[in-house]
XYZ file of C-alpha atoms in Angstrom:
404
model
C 173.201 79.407 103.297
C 176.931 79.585 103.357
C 179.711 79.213 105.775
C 182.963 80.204 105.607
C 185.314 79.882 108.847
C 181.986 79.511 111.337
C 180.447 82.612 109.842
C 177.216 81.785 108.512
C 175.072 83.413 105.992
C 171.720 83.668 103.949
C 171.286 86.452 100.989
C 168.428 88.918 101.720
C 167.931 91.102 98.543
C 171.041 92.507 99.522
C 170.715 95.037 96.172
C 173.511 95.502 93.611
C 176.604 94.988 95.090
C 178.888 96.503 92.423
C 176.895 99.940 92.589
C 176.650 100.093 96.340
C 180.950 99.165 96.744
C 181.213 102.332 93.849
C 178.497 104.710 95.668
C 180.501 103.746 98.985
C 183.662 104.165 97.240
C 182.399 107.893 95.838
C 181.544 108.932 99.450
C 184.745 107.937 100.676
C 186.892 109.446 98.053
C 184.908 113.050 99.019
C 185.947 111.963 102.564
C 189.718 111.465 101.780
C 189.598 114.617 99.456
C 188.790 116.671 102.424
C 191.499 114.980 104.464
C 194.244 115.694 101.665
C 192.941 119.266 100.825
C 196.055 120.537 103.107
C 199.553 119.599 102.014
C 199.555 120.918 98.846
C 198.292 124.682 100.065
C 199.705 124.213 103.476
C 202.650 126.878 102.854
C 200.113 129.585 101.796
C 197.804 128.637 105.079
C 200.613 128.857 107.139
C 201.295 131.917 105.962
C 197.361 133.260 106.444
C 197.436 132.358 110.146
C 200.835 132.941 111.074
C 201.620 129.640 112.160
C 205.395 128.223 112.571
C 206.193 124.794 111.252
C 205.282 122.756 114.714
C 201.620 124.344 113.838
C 201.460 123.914 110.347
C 202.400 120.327 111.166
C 199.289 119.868 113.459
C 197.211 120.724 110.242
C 197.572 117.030 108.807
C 198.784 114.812 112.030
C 195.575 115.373 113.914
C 193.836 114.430 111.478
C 195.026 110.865 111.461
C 196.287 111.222 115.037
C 192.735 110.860 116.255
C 192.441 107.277 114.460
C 194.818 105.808 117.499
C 192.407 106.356 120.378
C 188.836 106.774 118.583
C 188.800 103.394 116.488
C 188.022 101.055 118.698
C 185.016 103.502 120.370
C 184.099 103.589 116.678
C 183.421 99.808 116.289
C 181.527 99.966 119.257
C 179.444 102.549 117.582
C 178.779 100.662 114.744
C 177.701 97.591 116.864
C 175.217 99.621 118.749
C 173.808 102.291 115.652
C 174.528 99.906 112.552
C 177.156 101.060 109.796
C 174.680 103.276 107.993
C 174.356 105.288 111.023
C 177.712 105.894 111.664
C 178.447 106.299 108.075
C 175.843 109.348 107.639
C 177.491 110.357 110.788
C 180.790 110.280 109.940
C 179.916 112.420 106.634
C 177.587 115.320 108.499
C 180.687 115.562 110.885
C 183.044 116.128 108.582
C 180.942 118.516 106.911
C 180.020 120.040 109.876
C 184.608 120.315 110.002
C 184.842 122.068 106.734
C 181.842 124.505 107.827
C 183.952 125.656 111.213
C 187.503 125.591 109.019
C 186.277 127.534 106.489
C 185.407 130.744 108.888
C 188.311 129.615 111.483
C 189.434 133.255 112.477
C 192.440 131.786 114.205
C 194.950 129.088 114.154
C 193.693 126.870 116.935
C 190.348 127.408 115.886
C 191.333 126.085 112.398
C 193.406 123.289 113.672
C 190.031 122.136 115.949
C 188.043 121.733 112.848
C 191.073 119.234 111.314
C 190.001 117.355 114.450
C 186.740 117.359 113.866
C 187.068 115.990 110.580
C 189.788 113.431 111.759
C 186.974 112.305 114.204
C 184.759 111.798 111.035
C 187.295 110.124 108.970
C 187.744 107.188 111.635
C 184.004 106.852 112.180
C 184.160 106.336 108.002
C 187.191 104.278 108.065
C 185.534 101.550 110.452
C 181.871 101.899 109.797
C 182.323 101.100 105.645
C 184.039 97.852 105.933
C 181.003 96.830 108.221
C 178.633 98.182 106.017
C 180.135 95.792 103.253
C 180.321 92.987 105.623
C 176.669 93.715 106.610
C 175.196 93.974 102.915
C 177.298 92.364 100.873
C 177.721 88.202 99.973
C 180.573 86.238 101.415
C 181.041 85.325 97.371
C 181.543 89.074 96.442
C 182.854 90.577 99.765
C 186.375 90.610 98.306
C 185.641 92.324 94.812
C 183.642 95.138 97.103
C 186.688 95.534 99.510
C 188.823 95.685 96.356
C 186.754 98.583 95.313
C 186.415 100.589 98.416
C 190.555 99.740 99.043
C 190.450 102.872 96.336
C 188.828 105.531 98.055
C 192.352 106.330 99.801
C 194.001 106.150 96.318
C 191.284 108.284 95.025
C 191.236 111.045 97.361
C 194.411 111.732 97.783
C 195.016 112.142 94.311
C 191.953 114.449 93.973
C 192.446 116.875 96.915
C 196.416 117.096 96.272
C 196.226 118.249 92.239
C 192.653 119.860 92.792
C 192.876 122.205 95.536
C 195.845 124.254 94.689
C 193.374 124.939 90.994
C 190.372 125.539 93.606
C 192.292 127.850 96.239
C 193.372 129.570 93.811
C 189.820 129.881 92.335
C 187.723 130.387 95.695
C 190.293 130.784 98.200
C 190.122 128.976 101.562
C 186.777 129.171 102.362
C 185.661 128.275 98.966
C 187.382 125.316 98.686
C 186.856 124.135 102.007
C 182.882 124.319 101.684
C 182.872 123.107 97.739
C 184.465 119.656 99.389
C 182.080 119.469 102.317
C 179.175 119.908 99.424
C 181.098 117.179 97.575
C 180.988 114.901 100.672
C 177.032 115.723 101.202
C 176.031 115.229 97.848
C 177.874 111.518 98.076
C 176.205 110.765 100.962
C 173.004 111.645 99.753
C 172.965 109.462 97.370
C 174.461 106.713 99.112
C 171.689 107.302 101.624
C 168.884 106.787 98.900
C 170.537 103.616 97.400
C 171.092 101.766 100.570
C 167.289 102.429 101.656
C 166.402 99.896 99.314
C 169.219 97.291 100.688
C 168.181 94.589 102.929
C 171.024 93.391 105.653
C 172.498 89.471 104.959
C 171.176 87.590 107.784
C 172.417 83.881 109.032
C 171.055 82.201 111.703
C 168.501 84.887 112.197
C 170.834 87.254 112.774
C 172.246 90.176 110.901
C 175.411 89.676 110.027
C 176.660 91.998 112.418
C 175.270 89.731 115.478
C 172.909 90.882 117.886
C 174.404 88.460 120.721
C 175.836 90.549 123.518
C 179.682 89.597 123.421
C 181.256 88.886 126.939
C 184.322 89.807 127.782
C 185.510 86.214 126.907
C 184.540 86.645 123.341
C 186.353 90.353 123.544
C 189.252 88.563 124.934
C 189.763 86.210 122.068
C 190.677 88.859 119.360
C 193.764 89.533 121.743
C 194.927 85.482 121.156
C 197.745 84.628 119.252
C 196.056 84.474 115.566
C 194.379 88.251 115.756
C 197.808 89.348 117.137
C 200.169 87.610 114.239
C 197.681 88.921 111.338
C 197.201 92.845 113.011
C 200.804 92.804 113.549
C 201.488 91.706 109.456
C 199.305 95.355 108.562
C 200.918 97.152 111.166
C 204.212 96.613 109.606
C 202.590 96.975 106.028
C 201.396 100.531 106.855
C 204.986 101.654 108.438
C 206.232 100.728 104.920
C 203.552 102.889 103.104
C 203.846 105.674 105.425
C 207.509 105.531 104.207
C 206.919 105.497 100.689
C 204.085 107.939 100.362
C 205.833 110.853 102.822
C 209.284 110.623 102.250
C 209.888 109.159 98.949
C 209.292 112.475 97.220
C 212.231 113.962 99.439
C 214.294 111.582 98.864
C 214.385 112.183 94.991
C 213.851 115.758 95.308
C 217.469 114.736 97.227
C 218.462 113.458 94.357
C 217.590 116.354 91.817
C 213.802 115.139 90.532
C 211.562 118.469 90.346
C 209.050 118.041 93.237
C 205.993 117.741 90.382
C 208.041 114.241 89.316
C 208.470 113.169 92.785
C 205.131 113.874 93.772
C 204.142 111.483 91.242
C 206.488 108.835 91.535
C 205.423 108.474 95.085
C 201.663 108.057 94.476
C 201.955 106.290 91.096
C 201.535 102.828 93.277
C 197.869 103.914 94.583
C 197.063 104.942 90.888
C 197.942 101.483 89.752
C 196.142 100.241 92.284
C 192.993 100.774 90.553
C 193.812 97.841 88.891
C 195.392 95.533 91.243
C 193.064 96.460 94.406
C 189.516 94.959 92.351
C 191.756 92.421 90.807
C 192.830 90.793 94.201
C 189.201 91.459 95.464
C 188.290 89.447 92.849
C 190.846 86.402 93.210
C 189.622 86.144 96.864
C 186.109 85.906 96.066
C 186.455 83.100 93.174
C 189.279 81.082 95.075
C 187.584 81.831 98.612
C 191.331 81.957 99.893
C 193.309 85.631 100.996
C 196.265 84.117 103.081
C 198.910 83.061 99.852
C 197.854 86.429 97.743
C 198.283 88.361 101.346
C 202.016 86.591 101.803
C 202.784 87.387 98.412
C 201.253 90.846 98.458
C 203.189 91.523 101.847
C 206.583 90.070 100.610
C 206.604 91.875 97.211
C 206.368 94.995 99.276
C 209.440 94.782 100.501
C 211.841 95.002 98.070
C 209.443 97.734 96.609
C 209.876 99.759 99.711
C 213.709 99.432 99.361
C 213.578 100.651 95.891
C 211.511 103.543 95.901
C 213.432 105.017 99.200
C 216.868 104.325 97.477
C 216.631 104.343 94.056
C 215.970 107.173 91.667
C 216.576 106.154 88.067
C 214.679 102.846 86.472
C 214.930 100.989 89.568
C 212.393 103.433 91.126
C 209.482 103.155 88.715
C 210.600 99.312 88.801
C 209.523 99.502 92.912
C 206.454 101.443 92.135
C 205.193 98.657 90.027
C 205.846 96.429 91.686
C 203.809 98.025 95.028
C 200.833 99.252 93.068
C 200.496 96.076 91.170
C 201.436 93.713 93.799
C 202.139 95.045 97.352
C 198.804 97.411 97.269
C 196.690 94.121 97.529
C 197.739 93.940 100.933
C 194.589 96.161 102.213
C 192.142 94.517 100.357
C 193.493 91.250 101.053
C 193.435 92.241 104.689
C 189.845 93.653 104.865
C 188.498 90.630 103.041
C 190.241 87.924 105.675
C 189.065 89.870 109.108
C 185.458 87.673 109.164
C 187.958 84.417 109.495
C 190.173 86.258 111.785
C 187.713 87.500 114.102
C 185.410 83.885 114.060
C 182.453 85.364 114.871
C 179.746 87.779 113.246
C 179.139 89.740 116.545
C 182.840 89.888 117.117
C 183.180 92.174 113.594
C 182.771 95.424 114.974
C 185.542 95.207 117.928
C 187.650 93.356 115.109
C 187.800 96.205 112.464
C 188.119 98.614 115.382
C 191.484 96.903 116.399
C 192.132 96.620 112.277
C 192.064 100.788 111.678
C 193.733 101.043 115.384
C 196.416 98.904 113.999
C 196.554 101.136 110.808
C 196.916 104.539 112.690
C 199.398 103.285 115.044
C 201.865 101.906 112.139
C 200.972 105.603 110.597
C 202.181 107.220 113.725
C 205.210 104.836 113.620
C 205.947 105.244 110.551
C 206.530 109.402 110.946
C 207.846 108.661 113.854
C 210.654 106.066 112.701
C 211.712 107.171 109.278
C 212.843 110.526 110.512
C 215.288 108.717 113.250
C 216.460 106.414 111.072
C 217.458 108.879 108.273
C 219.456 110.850 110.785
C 219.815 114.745 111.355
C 220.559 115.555 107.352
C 217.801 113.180 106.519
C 220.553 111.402 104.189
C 220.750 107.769 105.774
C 218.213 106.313 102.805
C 219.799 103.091 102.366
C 220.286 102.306 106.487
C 216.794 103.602 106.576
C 215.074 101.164 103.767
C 217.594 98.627 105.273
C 215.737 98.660 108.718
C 212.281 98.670 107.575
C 212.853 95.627 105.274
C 213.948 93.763 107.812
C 211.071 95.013 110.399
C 208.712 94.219 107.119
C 210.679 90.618 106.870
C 209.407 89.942 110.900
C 205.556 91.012 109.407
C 205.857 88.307 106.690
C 206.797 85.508 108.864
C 204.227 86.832 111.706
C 201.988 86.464 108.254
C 202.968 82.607 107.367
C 202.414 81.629 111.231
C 198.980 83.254 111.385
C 196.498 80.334 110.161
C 193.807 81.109 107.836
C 192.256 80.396 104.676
C-alpha cells in the first residue's frame, strides 16, 4: 500500500499502464480531431450554408463554450457511472455529432451538432483523467498524464493539416463521418483493453471513493489551497489561448505566409511530445510536481511575450522555450490534483472544477486578447505586456499554494 498526501492505495492487476495511457491517448486524439476539423475549411462551410462571420464563429466557440457550465455535471457523472462509462459515452456522443453534422441541411442545424460534440468533448476531457487516476499507480500516474497531456497536441495537428486533404477528397459529409469512424474504432479498442483492467483499490475502496461526500467535504475544494492552484491554470490557459489563436495573426501582421505562422504557433504542442512524458516522468520518480509546475508556469511567460511580439529568431526562441518547458504545466497540473483535492471521493468534483477552470481561462482568453490589442488589432506589445503580468499574479498564487 502507498500513501501519498492521505490518498491511499493498493495495486489490483491494474494491466499495462503504458498501453492503456497510449490507447486512451489514441481515443482522445480522434476526439480532438473532430473538434479541430473546422478552422481550416471553415471559409468554404461558411460559404455552403450562407452563414456571416458571427455564425461561422459559433462553429468552433460552442464547442468549447459548453466546457464552462457542463464540467462540473460531468464529474458528477463520473462519480456516479465510473470513467469508463462516461468515456464510451462521451465517444458514441460525439459520433452520434458528426452523424447529425454531416446531413445538417441548415446552419443552425449544423451548428447544434458542434454542440453536441462539445457536450462529448467535456464528458472526455473530465472522465480520462479519472480513468487514469482510477487504473493507474500513484508511481506511474505522472508518466500516464504526460502521455494523455498529448491528445490536444495530437488532434489539433491532425484535423487542421488533414481535413482540408479529406474535404477535398469526400467533401463535408465524408470527412465528417470518416472522423466519427476514427473516434469509434478508438474506442473500440479501448473498450476491449480496459475489460481486462482491474480498478486500484485502498482501503477497500476504489480509488474513486464510494463514501457519499457531504457538502462539507464539497466545501473544502473552495478553501484557499484549491483556489491558489485552479487560479495558477486559469491564468496558464489565458496565455495559451493567446499563443495558439492569435500568434499566427500577429506574424501574418508582420509578413509570414499564413502556412509559416500556422506552424510557428503550434510548433510548442509538437515539442511537447517530448517535454509532456518527460515531466510525467520526473513527477513519478521524484514524487514532487510543485517546483517543475513553478518553473513550467514561469518559463511561460516570457515565452508568451515572445511569440506575440516577436517575429524573427526571438519567436522560435519563445516556442522552445513553451513546448519544452511551459507545456509541462498540464501534465504537471493533472498529476498534483489527488494532493490538491485530499481525498479519493473528492476526485471527481475536483477535476470537474480543473476543466471548468480550463474553459473559463479559454473564454477569457478570446475574450481579453481582442480588447487589449485594440480596434486595428496592432497593440501586440501592450497586449503580451498585460498578460505577463496577469501570468506573474498565477506564479505567485502558484508558490503560496502548498503541495508536494
Amino acid at each position: 500500500m502507498k500513501k501519498n498526501d492521505g490518498v491511499a492505495r493498493t495495486i489490483s492487476h491494474p494491466g499495462n499502464y503504458l498501453v492503456f495511457s497510449v490507447l486512451l491517448l489514441i481515443m482522445g486524439t480522434a476526439v480532438t480531431t473532430v473538434q479541430y476539423k473546422v478552422p481550416s475549411i471553415l471559409g468554404p462551410l461558411m460559404a455552403d450554408y450562407g452563414m456571416t462571420s458571427s455564425a461561422g464563429s459559433l462553429l468552433m466557440s460552442v464547442f468549447t463554450a459548453v466546457g464552462i457550465f457542463l464540467s462540473i455535471p460531468a464529474g458528477s457523472l463520473v462519480k456516479r457511472v465510473g470513467p469508463k462509462g462516461v468515456l464510451m459515452l462521451g465517444c458514441g456522443v460525439i459520433v452520434l455529432g458528426s452523424v447529425v453534422g454531416s446531413a445538417a441541411g441548415t446552419s443552425l442545424v449544423f451548428i447544434a451538432s458542434r454542440l453536441v460534440e462539445g457536450v462529448a468533448f467535456v464528458l472526455i476531457t473530465v472522465a480520462a483523467p479519472l480513468a487514469i487516476e482510477k487504473y493507474v499507480s500513484l508511481d506511474n500516474q505522472g508518466t500516464a498524464n504526460g502521455i494523455w497531456a498529448l491528445w490536444i497536441c495530437f488532434g489539433s495537428v491532425i484535423g487542421s493539416t488533414a481535413t482540408p486533404v479529406a474535404f477535398d477528397a469526400f467533401g463535408m459529409t465524408g470527412t465528417w463521418l470518416l472522423y466519427a469512424a476514427f473516434v469509434v474504432a478508438a474506442a473500440v479498442v479501448l473498450a476491449l483493453y480496459m475489460r481486462k483492467m482491474k480498478p486500484i483499490v485502498g482501503e477497500g475502496k476504489t480509488s474513486l471513493g464510494d463514501e457519499k461526500v457531504g457538502l462539507k467535504g464539497y466545501l473544502s475544494l473552495l478553501k484557499v489551497r484549491p483556489l491558489l492552484f485552479l487560479f495558477a491554470y486559469l491564468v496558464f490557459n489565458i496565455e495559451i489561448l493567446a499563443v495558439l489563436s492569435y500568434t499566427p495573426t500577429f506574424l501574418q501582421q508582420a509578413g509570414m505566409d499564413a502556412s509559416l505562422s500556422g506552424f510557428a504557433s503550434s510548433l510548442p504542442g509538437l515539442l511537447a511530445i517530448v517535454s509532456s512524458p518527460l515531466f510525467g516522468k520526473l513527477a513519478d520518480r521524484t514524487g514532487k510536481t510543485k517546483p517543475f509546475y513553478l518553473i513550467a508556469l514561469m518559463v511561460s511567460i516570457p515565452a508568451t511575450f515572445l511569440m506575440m511580439t516577436q517575429s524573427g529568431p526571438l519567436l522560435w526562441f519563445g516556442a522552445f522555450l513553451m513546448g519544452f518547458v511551459g507545456y509541462g504545466v498540464p501534465v504537471l497540473a493533472l498529476t498534483a490534483l489527488p494532493r490538491i483535492a485530499g481525498s479519493n471521493a473528492l476526485m471527481p468534483a475536483m477535476v470537474g472544477l480543473f476543466m471548468l477552470v480550463q474553459s473559463l481561462g479559454e473564454f477569457l482568453g478570446s475574450f481579453l486578447v481582442p480588447l487589449l490589442l485594440g480596434p486595428a488589432m496592432g497593440e501586440w506589445t501592450f497586449c503580451a505586456s498585460v498578460i505577463s503580468v496577469i501570468s506573474m499574479t498565477g506564479v505567485a498564487a502558484l508558490a503560496l499554494c502548498k503541495f508536494k
